[in-house]
Coordinates of C-alpha atoms in Angstrom, one line a residue:
Chain A
M1 CA 18.7 32.0 5.3
S2 CA 16.3 34.8 6.2
G3 CA 12.5 35.2 5.8
S4 CA 9.6 33.5 7.5
A5 CA 8.4 29.9 6.7
F6 CA 5.4 30.2 8.9
D7 CA 3.8 33.0 10.8
F8 CA 0.7 32.1 12.9
R9 CA -1.2 34.7 15.0
D10 CA -4.1 33.6 17.3
V11 CA -4.9 30.6 15.0
V12 CA -8.0 28.6 15.8
Y13 CA -9.1 25.3 14.4
A14 CA -12.0 23.2 15.6
Y15 CA -13.3 19.7 14.8
R16 CA -17.1 20.4 15.2
S17 CA -17.3 22.0 18.6
Q18 CA -13.9 20.7 19.8
R19 CA -11.1 23.2 19.6
A20 CA -8.0 21.4 18.4
L21 CA -6.0 24.7 18.1
D22 CA -6.9 27.5 20.4
G23 CA -5.2 30.9 19.8
V24 CA -1.9 29.5 18.6
S25 CA 0.8 32.1 17.8
F26 CA 4.4 31.6 16.7
S27 CA 6.8 32.4 13.9
I28 CA 9.2 30.0 12.3
G29 CA 12.1 31.3 10.1
L30 CA 13.4 29.6 7.0
G31 CA 16.1 27.1 7.8
E32 CA 15.0 26.6 11.4
R33 CA 14.8 23.1 12.9
V34 CA 11.8 23.0 15.2
A35 CA 10.1 20.3 17.2
L36 CA 6.4 20.5 17.9
L37 CA 6.0 18.8 21.3
G38 CA 2.9 17.7 23.0
A39 CA 1.1 14.7 24.4
N40 CA -1.6 12.8 22.4
G41 CA -4.4 15.1 21.5
S42 CA -2.4 18.3 22.1
G43 CA -3.0 19.5 18.5
K44 CA 0.4 18.7 16.9
S45 CA -0.9 16.7 14.0
T46 CA -3.6 19.3 13.3
L47 CA -1.0 22.1 13.3
L48 CA 1.2 20.1 10.9
R49 CA -1.7 19.6 8.6
M50 CA -2.5 23.2 8.7
M51 CA 1.1 24.1 7.8
D52 CA 0.7 21.8 4.8
A53 CA -2.5 23.5 3.8
L54 CA -4.6 20.3 4.3
V55 CA -6.8 22.1 6.8
F56 CA -7.4 25.8 7.3
A57 CA -7.8 28.1 10.3
V58 CA -11.3 29.1 11.3
G59 CA -9.9 32.0 13.2
G60 CA -6.7 34.1 13.4
T61 CA -4.1 34.6 10.7
A62 CA -1.9 32.0 9.2
L63 CA 0.9 32.8 6.7
A64 CA 3.1 30.3 5.0
L65 CA 6.2 31.3 3.0
G66 CA 4.8 34.9 3.0
G67 CA 1.4 34.0 1.6
P68 CA -2.0 33.5 3.3
L69 CA -2.7 30.0 4.4
T70 CA -6.4 30.1 3.6
E71 CA -8.9 27.9 1.6
A72 CA -9.6 30.8 -0.8
A73 CA -5.9 31.3 -1.6
F74 CA -5.4 27.5 -2.2
A75 CA -8.4 27.3 -4.5
E76 CA -6.0 29.1 -6.9
E77 CA -4.2 26.4 -8.9
A78 CA -1.0 28.5 -9.2
T79 CA -0.8 29.1 -5.4
N80 CA -1.4 25.4 -4.6
F81 CA 1.1 24.3 -7.2
A82 CA 3.8 26.7 -6.0
F83 CA 3.2 25.7 -2.4
R84 CA 3.4 21.9 -3.0
Q85 CA 6.8 22.4 -4.7
R86 CA 8.2 24.0 -1.6
V87 CA 6.5 22.2 1.3
G88 CA 6.4 18.4 1.9
L89 CA 4.7 16.4 4.7
V90 CA 5.6 13.0 5.9
F91 CA 2.5 11.4 7.4
Q92 CA 2.7 9.4 10.7
N93 CA 1.2 6.3 9.2
P94 CA 3.3 5.1 6.2
D95 CA 0.4 3.1 4.9
V96 CA -1.4 6.4 4.3
Q97 CA 1.7 7.9 2.7
L98 CA 2.6 4.9 0.4
F99 CA -0.4 4.6 -1.8
N100 CA 1.3 3.4 -5.0
P101 CA 1.8 -0.2 -6.0
T102 CA 5.6 -0.1 -6.0
V103 CA 8.4 1.9 -4.3
L104 CA 9.4 3.2 -7.7
D105 CA 5.9 4.5 -8.4
E106 CA 5.8 6.0 -5.0
L107 CA 9.0 8.0 -5.6
A108 CA 7.8 9.0 -9.0
F109 CA 4.4 10.3 -7.9
G110 CA 5.3 13.7 -6.4
P111 CA 7.7 14.8 -9.2
L112 CA 5.2 13.6 -11.9
Q113 CA 2.4 15.6 -10.3
L114 CA 4.6 18.6 -10.2
G115 CA 5.2 18.3 -13.9
W116 CA 8.9 17.2 -14.0
D117 CA 9.9 15.5 -17.3
T118 CA 10.5 11.8 -17.1
A119 CA 14.3 12.0 -17.6
R120 CA 14.6 14.2 -14.5
V121 CA 12.2 12.0 -12.6
R122 CA 14.3 8.9 -13.3
R123 CA 17.5 10.7 -12.3
A124 CA 15.9 11.9 -9.1
I125 CA 14.6 8.4 -8.3
D126 CA 18.0 6.8 -8.8
A127 CA 19.6 9.4 -6.6
M128 CA 17.0 9.0 -3.9
L129 CA 17.1 5.2 -3.9
D130 CA 20.9 5.4 -3.5
R131 CA 20.8 8.1 -0.8
F132 CA 18.4 6.1 1.3
G133 CA 20.0 2.8 0.6
I134 CA 16.7 1.4 -0.8
T135 CA 17.7 0.5 -4.3
H136 CA 16.9 -3.1 -3.6
L137 CA 13.3 -2.2 -2.7
R138 CA 12.8 -0.4 -6.1
D139 CA 10.2 -2.8 -7.5
R140 CA 8.7 -4.0 -4.2
S141 CA 5.2 -3.4 -3.1
P142 CA 4.9 -1.2 0.0
H143 CA 2.8 -3.8 1.8
R144 CA 5.8 -6.2 1.8
L145 CA 8.2 -3.7 3.5
S146 CA 9.1 -3.6 7.1
G147 CA 8.1 -0.6 9.3
G148 CA 11.6 0.9 9.0
E149 CA 11.7 0.4 5.3
K150 CA 8.3 1.9 4.9
K151 CA 9.3 5.0 6.8
R152 CA 12.5 5.4 4.7
V153 CA 10.5 5.2 1.5
A154 CA 7.9 7.6 2.9
I155 CA 10.5 10.2 3.7
A156 CA 12.3 9.6 0.4
S157 CA 9.0 10.1 -1.5
V158 CA 8.6 13.5 0.0
L159 CA 12.3 14.6 -0.1
I160 CA 12.6 13.7 -3.8
T161 CA 10.9 17.0 -4.8
E162 CA 13.5 18.9 -2.8
P163 CA 11.1 20.9 -0.6
D164 CA 12.3 23.9 1.2
V165 CA 10.2 23.0 4.2
L166 CA 9.9 19.4 5.5
L167 CA 7.1 18.6 7.9
L168 CA 7.3 15.3 9.8
D169 CA 4.5 13.8 11.8
E170 CA 5.8 11.4 14.5
P171 CA 8.6 10.0 12.4
T172 CA 9.8 7.5 15.0
A173 CA 6.4 6.1 15.8
A174 CA 6.3 2.3 15.8
L175 CA 10.0 1.9 14.7
D176 CA 12.3 -0.7 16.2
P177 CA 15.5 0.7 18.0
E178 CA 17.8 0.2 15.0
S179 CA 15.4 1.9 12.5
R180 CA 14.8 4.7 15.0
A181 CA 18.6 5.2 15.3
D182 CA 19.0 5.3 11.5
L183 CA 16.2 7.8 11.2
V184 CA 17.6 10.1 13.9
A185 CA 21.0 9.9 12.2
F186 CA 19.4 10.9 8.9
L187 CA 17.4 13.7 10.4
S188 CA 20.5 15.0 12.3
H189 CA 23.0 14.9 9.4
G190 CA 21.3 13.8 6.2
L191 CA 19.1 16.7 5.4
R192 CA 20.1 19.6 3.1
E193 CA 21.7 22.6 4.8
G194 CA 19.2 25.4 5.1
Q195 CA 16.1 23.2 4.8
T196 CA 13.4 24.1 7.3
V197 CA 12.4 21.0 9.3
I198 CA 9.4 20.9 11.6
T199 CA 8.9 17.6 13.5
A200 CA 5.8 16.8 15.5
I201 CA 6.9 14.4 18.2
H202 CA 6.5 13.3 21.8
D203 CA 9.7 11.2 21.9
L204 CA 11.9 13.4 24.1
D205 CA 14.9 11.2 23.7
I206 CA 15.7 12.4 20.3
I207 CA 14.5 16.0 20.0
D208 CA 17.8 17.6 20.9
H209 CA 19.3 15.7 17.9
I210 CA 16.8 16.9 15.4
S211 CA 15.8 20.4 16.6
D212 CA 17.2 23.6 18.0
R213 CA 13.9 25.0 19.1
S214 CA 10.8 23.4 20.5
I215 CA 7.2 24.6 20.6
V216 CA 5.2 22.8 23.3
L217 CA 1.5 22.4 22.7
D218 CA -1.0 21.6 25.4
R219 CA -4.7 21.1 24.7
G220 CA -4.4 23.3 21.5
K221 CA -2.5 26.1 23.1
V222 CA 1.2 27.0 23.0
A223 CA 2.6 26.2 26.4
A224 CA 6.2 27.1 25.6
D225 CA 8.4 28.2 22.8
A226 CA 12.0 28.0 23.6
P227 CA 15.4 26.4 22.7
T228 CA 15.1 22.7 22.8
L229 CA 17.6 22.2 25.6
D230 CA 15.8 24.7 27.8
V231 CA 12.6 22.9 27.2
L232 CA 14.2 19.5 28.1
H233 CA 15.5 20.9 31.4
D234 CA 12.2 22.4 32.4
I235 CA 10.8 19.4 34.2
D236 CA 7.8 21.4 35.5
L237 CA 6.8 22.3 32.0
L238 CA 7.2 18.7 30.8
R239 CA 5.2 17.4 33.7
R240 CA 2.5 20.0 33.2
T241 CA 2.2 19.2 29.5
H242 CA 2.1 15.5 30.2
L243 CA 5.4 14.8 28.3
V244 CA 6.9 13.1 31.4
F245 CA 5.3 11.4 34.3
E246 CA 6.1 10.4 37.8
H247 CA 7.6 7.0 37.9
R248 CA 5.5 4.9 40.2
H249 CA 8.1 2.2 40.8
S250 CA 11.3 1.9 42.8
H251 CA 13.4 1.7 39.6
G252 CA 12.4 5.2 38.7
I253 CA 15.7 6.7 39.6
A254 CA 17.6 4.1 37.6
A255 CA 15.4 4.7 34.6
A256 CA 15.9 8.4 34.8
A257 CA 19.7 8.0 35.1
L258 CA 19.7 6.2 31.8
H259 CA 18.4 9.4 30.2
G260 CA 21.3 11.9 30.3
H261 CA 19.2 14.8 29.6
L262 CA 17.0 14.2 32.6
H263 CA 19.9 14.3 35.1
A264 CA 18.7 17.7 36.1
A265 CA 15.4 16.4 37.3
P266 CA 15.1 17.7 40.9
D267 CA 14.0 14.5 42.5
G268 CA 15.4 12.1 40.0
G269 CA 12.0 10.5 39.8
A270 CA 10.9 11.8 36.4
T271 CA 11.4 9.9 33.3
T272 CA 10.1 10.0 29.7
Chain B
M1 CA -18.5 -31.7 20.7
E2 CA -17.1 -28.2 20.4
D3 CA -13.7 -27.2 21.4
P4 CA -14.4 -24.2 23.6
A5 CA -11.0 -22.6 23.0
Y6 CA -11.4 -22.3 19.3
G7 CA -15.0 -22.8 18.5
V8 CA -14.1 -25.8 16.4
C9 CA -16.4 -28.8 16.1
T10 CA -14.4 -32.0 16.5
C11 CA -17.4 -34.2 16.4
R12 CA -17.3 -37.6 14.6
G13 CA -13.6 -37.2 14.0
K14 CA -14.1 -34.3 11.6
K15 CA -12.7 -30.9 12.2
R16 CA -15.0 -28.1 11.1
R17 CA -13.7 -24.6 11.1
G18 CA -15.5 -21.9 12.9
L19 CA -16.5 -18.6 11.2
L20 CA -13.5 -16.7 12.5
E21 CA -11.1 -19.5 11.8
S22 CA -12.3 -19.7 8.2
L23 CA -11.9 -16.0 7.8
I24 CA -8.4 -16.1 9.2
F25 CA -7.4 -19.0 7.1
G26 CA -9.0 -17.4 4.0
L27 CA -7.1 -14.1 4.6
I28 CA -3.8 -15.9 5.2
G29 CA -4.4 -18.0 2.1
A30 CA -5.1 -14.9 -0.1
D31 CA -1.9 -13.3 1.1
T32 CA 0.0 -16.5 0.5
H33 CA -1.3 -16.7 -3.1
S34 CA -0.3 -13.2 -3.7
L35 CA 3.2 -13.7 -2.3
E36 CA 3.7 -16.8 -4.4
A37 CA 2.7 -14.9 -7.5
E38 CA 5.2 -12.2 -6.6
T39 CA 7.8 -14.9 -6.2
T40 CA 7.2 -16.6 -9.5
S41 CA 7.2 -13.3 -11.3
A42 CA 10.7 -12.7 -10.2
L43 CA 12.0 -16.1 -11.4
P44 CA 14.5 -16.1 -14.4
G45 CA 12.0 -17.7 -16.8
L46 CA 11.1 -17.0 -20.5
L47 CA 7.9 -15.1 -19.9
Q48 CA 9.3 -13.2 -16.9
G49 CA 11.9 -11.7 -19.2
V50 CA 9.4 -10.5 -21.9
D51 CA 8.3 -6.8 -21.8
P52 CA 4.9 -6.8 -20.0
R53 CA 3.2 -4.8 -22.8
L54 CA 4.3 -7.2 -25.6
K55 CA 3.6 -10.2 -23.3
L56 CA 0.1 -9.0 -22.7
V57 CA -0.6 -8.6 -26.4
S58 CA 1.0 -11.9 -27.2
L59 CA -1.0 -13.9 -24.7
L60 CA -4.2 -12.1 -25.6
A61 CA -3.6 -13.1 -29.3
L62 CA -3.1 -16.7 -28.3
I63 CA -6.3 -16.6 -26.2
V64 CA -8.2 -15.2 -29.1
A65 CA -6.8 -17.9 -31.3
A66 CA -7.8 -20.6 -28.8
V67 CA -11.4 -19.4 -28.6
S68 CA -11.7 -19.0 -32.3
T69 CA -10.2 -22.3 -33.6
Q70 CA -12.5 -24.8 -35.2
R71 CA -10.1 -27.8 -34.8
L72 CA -9.5 -29.8 -31.7
T73 CA -6.0 -30.7 -32.7
V74 CA -5.1 -26.9 -33.0
L75 CA -6.7 -26.3 -29.7
A76 CA -4.7 -29.1 -28.2
A77 CA -1.6 -27.7 -29.8
L78 CA -2.3 -24.3 -28.2
F79 CA -2.9 -25.9 -24.9
L80 CA 0.5 -27.7 -25.2
L81 CA 2.1 -24.4 -26.2
A82 CA 0.7 -22.9 -23.0
V83 CA 2.1 -25.8 -21.0
G84 CA 5.4 -25.4 -22.7
L85 CA 5.5 -21.7 -21.9
A86 CA 4.7 -22.6 -18.2
V87 CA 7.6 -25.1 -18.1
V88 CA 10.2 -22.7 -19.6
S89 CA 8.9 -20.0 -17.2
Q90 CA 9.6 -22.2 -14.2
I91 CA 5.9 -22.4 -13.3
R92 CA 5.3 -25.8 -11.7
L93 CA 2.6 -27.9 -13.5
A94 CA 1.3 -29.0 -10.1
R95 CA 0.4 -25.4 -9.5
L96 CA -1.5 -25.2 -12.8
V97 CA -3.3 -28.4 -11.9
R98 CA -4.3 -27.1 -8.5
Q99 CA -5.1 -23.5 -9.4
V100 CA -6.6 -23.8 -12.9
W101 CA -7.1 -27.2 -14.5
I102 CA -9.1 -29.0 -11.9
G103 CA -11.3 -26.0 -11.1
V104 CA -11.9 -25.1 -14.8
F105 CA -12.6 -28.7 -15.7
L106 CA -15.2 -29.2 -13.0
F107 CA -16.9 -25.8 -13.6
S108 CA -17.0 -26.0 -17.4
G109 CA -17.6 -29.8 -17.2
V110 CA -20.8 -29.3 -15.3
I111 CA -22.0 -26.7 -17.8
V112 CA -21.3 -28.9 -20.8
L113 CA -22.3 -32.2 -19.4
P114 CA -25.9 -32.0 -20.9
A115 CA -24.3 -31.4 -24.3
L116 CA -23.0 -34.9 -24.3
V117 CA -26.4 -36.4 -24.6
L118 CA -28.5 -33.4 -25.9
V119 CA -26.5 -32.7 -29.1
P120 CA -27.9 -35.0 -31.8
G121 CA -25.4 -37.1 -33.8
E122 CA -23.7 -40.4 -34.0
T123 CA -24.0 -42.4 -30.8
I124 CA -20.6 -43.7 -29.5
A125 CA -21.6 -44.9 -26.0
H126 CA -24.4 -44.8 -23.5
L127 CA -24.4 -43.1 -20.1
P128 CA -24.1 -45.6 -17.3
L129 CA -27.3 -46.2 -15.2
F130 CA -29.5 -43.9 -17.4
G131 CA -28.6 -45.5 -20.7
W132 CA -28.8 -42.1 -22.5
P133 CA -26.8 -42.0 -25.8
I134 CA -23.6 -40.0 -25.8
T135 CA -23.0 -38.6 -29.3
L136 CA -19.7 -37.9 -31.1
Q137 CA -20.9 -34.4 -31.8
G138 CA -21.9 -33.8 -28.2
L139 CA -18.5 -35.0 -27.0
R140 CA -16.8 -32.8 -29.6
S141 CA -18.8 -29.7 -28.4
A142 CA -17.9 -30.4 -24.8
S143 CA -14.3 -30.9 -25.6
F144 CA -14.2 -27.5 -27.4
V145 CA -15.7 -25.7 -24.4
I146 CA -13.5 -27.4 -21.9
G147 CA -10.4 -27.1 -24.1
R148 CA -11.0 -23.4 -24.8
A149 CA -11.6 -22.6 -21.1
E150 CA -8.5 -24.6 -20.0
T151 CA -6.3 -22.9 -22.6
A152 CA -7.5 -19.4 -22.0
A153 CA -7.3 -19.8 -18.2
T154 CA -3.8 -21.2 -18.4
L155 CA -2.6 -18.4 -20.6
S156 CA -4.2 -15.8 -18.3
L157 CA -2.7 -17.4 -15.2
L158 CA 0.7 -17.4 -16.9
L159 CA 0.4 -13.6 -17.4
V160 CA -0.4 -13.1 -13.8
L161 CA 2.2 -15.5 -12.5
T162 CA 5.0 -14.1 -14.6
T163 CA 4.3 -10.4 -14.4
P164 CA 4.2 -8.2 -11.2
W165 CA 0.7 -6.8 -10.9
P166 CA 1.9 -3.2 -11.1
H167 CA 3.5 -4.1 -14.5
V168 CA 0.3 -5.7 -15.7
L169 CA -1.5 -2.4 -14.9
K170 CA 1.1 -0.3 -16.6
A171 CA 1.0 -2.6 -19.7
L172 CA -2.8 -2.0 -19.8
R173 CA -2.1 1.7 -19.5
S174 CA 0.3 1.5 -22.5
L175 CA -2.4 -0.2 -24.4
G176 CA -4.8 2.7 -23.9
M177 CA -6.6 2.0 -20.6
P178 CA -7.3 5.4 -18.9
A179 CA -4.8 6.5 -16.3
A180 CA -7.5 7.0 -13.7
V181 CA -8.7 3.4 -14.1
V182 CA -5.1 2.1 -13.8
A183 CA -4.5 4.3 -10.7
I184 CA -7.7 3.0 -9.1
L185 CA -6.8 -0.6 -9.8
G186 CA -3.3 0.0 -8.5
M187 CA -4.5 1.6 -5.3
T188 CA -7.1 -1.2 -4.9
H189 CA -4.3 -3.7 -5.1
R190 CA -2.2 -1.7 -2.7
Y191 CA -4.9 -1.2 0.0
I192 CA -6.6 -4.6 -0.2
F193 CA -3.6 -5.9 1.7
V194 CA -3.8 -3.1 4.3
L195 CA -7.4 -3.9 4.8
M196 CA -6.8 -7.6 4.8
Q197 CA -4.2 -7.2 7.5
S198 CA -6.6 -5.1 9.4
A199 CA -9.4 -7.7 9.1
L200 CA -6.9 -10.5 10.1
Q201 CA -5.9 -8.6 13.2
M202 CA -9.5 -8.0 14.1
A203 CA -10.4 -11.6 13.6
E204 CA -7.4 -12.8 15.6
A205 CA -8.1 -10.3 18.4
R206 CA -11.7 -11.6 18.6
Q207 CA -10.6 -15.2 18.4
S208 CA -8.1 -14.8 21.2
R209 CA -10.9 -13.6 23.5
L210 CA -13.4 -16.2 22.5
M211 CA -14.1 -18.4 25.5
A212 CA -16.9 -20.5 24.1
P213 CA -18.3 -21.3 20.7
L214 CA -20.8 -18.8 19.3
D215 CA -24.3 -19.8 18.1
G216 CA -25.4 -18.9 14.6
P217 CA -27.0 -15.5 15.3
A218 CA -24.0 -14.4 17.4
R219 CA -21.6 -15.4 14.6
R220 CA -23.6 -13.4 12.1
R221 CA -23.7 -10.4 14.4
L222 CA -20.0 -10.7 14.9
M223 CA -19.4 -10.8 11.1
L224 CA -21.6 -7.8 10.5
T225 CA -19.8 -5.9 13.3
M226 CA -16.5 -6.7 11.7
I227 CA -17.7 -5.6 8.2
G228 CA -19.0 -2.4 9.7
M229 CA -15.7 -1.7 11.5
L230 CA -13.8 -2.5 8.3
L231 CA -15.9 -0.1 6.3
S232 CA -15.4 2.6 8.8
R233 CA -11.7 2.1 8.7
T234 CA -11.8 2.1 4.9
L235 CA -13.5 5.5 4.9
T236 CA -11.0 6.9 7.3
L237 CA -8.1 5.5 5.3
G238 CA -9.6 6.8 2.1
T239 CA -9.8 10.3 3.5
E240 CA -6.2 10.2 4.8
V241 CA -4.8 8.8 1.5
H242 CA -6.5 11.6 -0.4
A243 CA -4.9 14.1 1.9
A244 CA -1.5 12.4 1.3
M245 CA -2.1 12.6 -2.4
I246 CA -3.0 16.3 -2.2
A247 CA 0.1 17.0 -0.1
R248 CA 2.3 15.6 -2.9
G249 CA 0.8 17.7 -5.6
Y250 CA -2.2 15.6 -6.9
R251 CA -4.6 17.9 -8.7
G252 CA -7.1 15.5 -10.1
E253 CA -5.0 14.0 -12.9
V254 CA -3.0 10.9 -12.4
R255 CA 0.4 10.8 -14.1
L256 CA 2.4 7.5 -14.3
L257 CA 6.0 6.7 -15.1
D258 CA 6.4 4.4 -18.0
E259 CA 9.5 2.4 -17.2
F260 CA 9.4 -0.4 -19.8
R261 CA 12.2 -0.9 -22.4
T262 CA 11.8 -3.4 -25.2
R263 CA 14.6 -5.6 -26.5
P264 CA 14.8 -7.5 -29.8
S265 CA 13.9 -10.8 -28.0
D266 CA 10.7 -9.2 -26.8
W267 CA 9.7 -8.3 -30.3
A268 CA 10.7 -11.8 -31.5
F269 CA 8.4 -13.3 -28.9
L270 CA 5.6 -11.0 -30.0
L271 CA 6.1 -11.8 -33.7
A272 CA 6.2 -15.5 -33.0
T273 CA 2.9 -15.6 -31.1
L274 CA 1.2 -13.2 -33.5
A275 CA 2.3 -15.5 -36.4
V276 CA 0.7 -18.5 -34.6
A277 CA -2.5 -16.6 -33.9
A278 CA -2.6 -15.1 -37.4
T279 CA -2.1 -18.6 -39.0
I280 CA -5.0 -20.0 -36.9
L281 CA -7.3 -17.0 -37.5
G282 CA -6.4 -16.3 -41.1
G283 CA -6.3 -19.9 -42.2
R284 CA -9.6 -20.7 -40.3
L285 CA -7.9 -23.6 -38.7

């Protein structure tokens, strides 16, 4: 698939006087699978929100799917409507994402807002419940679901509208190992071919499964933009951007050995 | 003497809960009640199987009939009908006694107590100690008030216990309640549990670090701090949820999926209850 999903040039965003994004530039093509890496406070979530037109740049140029990503452009109903049909964001906290009283209502929300007819909505709900193995949760309230179930419902509620671009904010946060493994398997093999997937994450263990390219953010700036495997093997970069740290205990070497992708660490003392 | 670990007074053999303990028990209790209601609404009983919209109309009609009837025997029959509906819907009577009947009897009983002696009429007994006359008419008035309150409350609880809350809301929507109101009520129900969980965690975190019992002003300060924190979290959550709604195409108008399907048995239930109500109302029974 050709064309650009996002094209950012010297983008700036600030919370009051604090710059969350400071001259960010990159281009992401349609169909790419990209990880946004960075420690807490690096600007990942802000960037993801900007890509979903929830916040807008105060400096620089941001384009999404060929159109300007500006407040003025999104004040137009038609622009907003067309964009929401093509871009979906899964929030980090499922309790934010799941605001409807039942799982069924949650899945129905997006399609209904986009004007789908009810027969199509019902068919899509049944398909999505089946695809995610959550048919048994259909009438359950989100507050009665486990963390893994909530995450699956949250992703299903976004994917149901079949967006061309899927944005994920820390999808593995607070998941137990089994739920995390299920999610990684889904993100690796369960998504539509050609779908653009951008994942904000600081969990280095899984990024080579879910992305081919990584953009590393550090204090609001792009510190690196390279193939994911190259980023994973650049220990100096990972240390500099606080994505790995020196293990302070004697079992550091053993811990590093458990992570195959860190075998290249020069002193064996780095771990995630 | 206070138990320093929990701030609980164990004096004179009685255990008094501290402020935080009461809050924690209250939040757990609310969540338990909600879970029980969700469980009973999933049981294979008569009312659970009725379409929520028709069930709402049916029970409302019976409530109107109960508050309108002029005969105690008819009121008693409606009350027994409500009890019968509870039984065939697998609602335990002990639960109705605990959750409705005792509370409603005490509350409405206090209100109507003066009527026993103030309503003029034929004296049937005298109030012990005071010797005030209890009249037949006063007793009848009090029985009507208590009977109507008990019947209406029982029917209302049956609706809540046999219908998942989201379905109650959708039934209201089907009956003409504005979509925005239904959405607000639905989100309130959804997030009350998130905030309850948040409050519970805050209370437990504070309780776990409490080394000695707090005095009155300190407890009040603590409570105010928690309320402030909760309010702040609510505002943050509200902003985030709004962003999540916008992200999924919300443009100021709420659209809901109507998922109900009626069967002949649902209509039969509606017709039966409407016939009962119409007979009472039309016949001025």
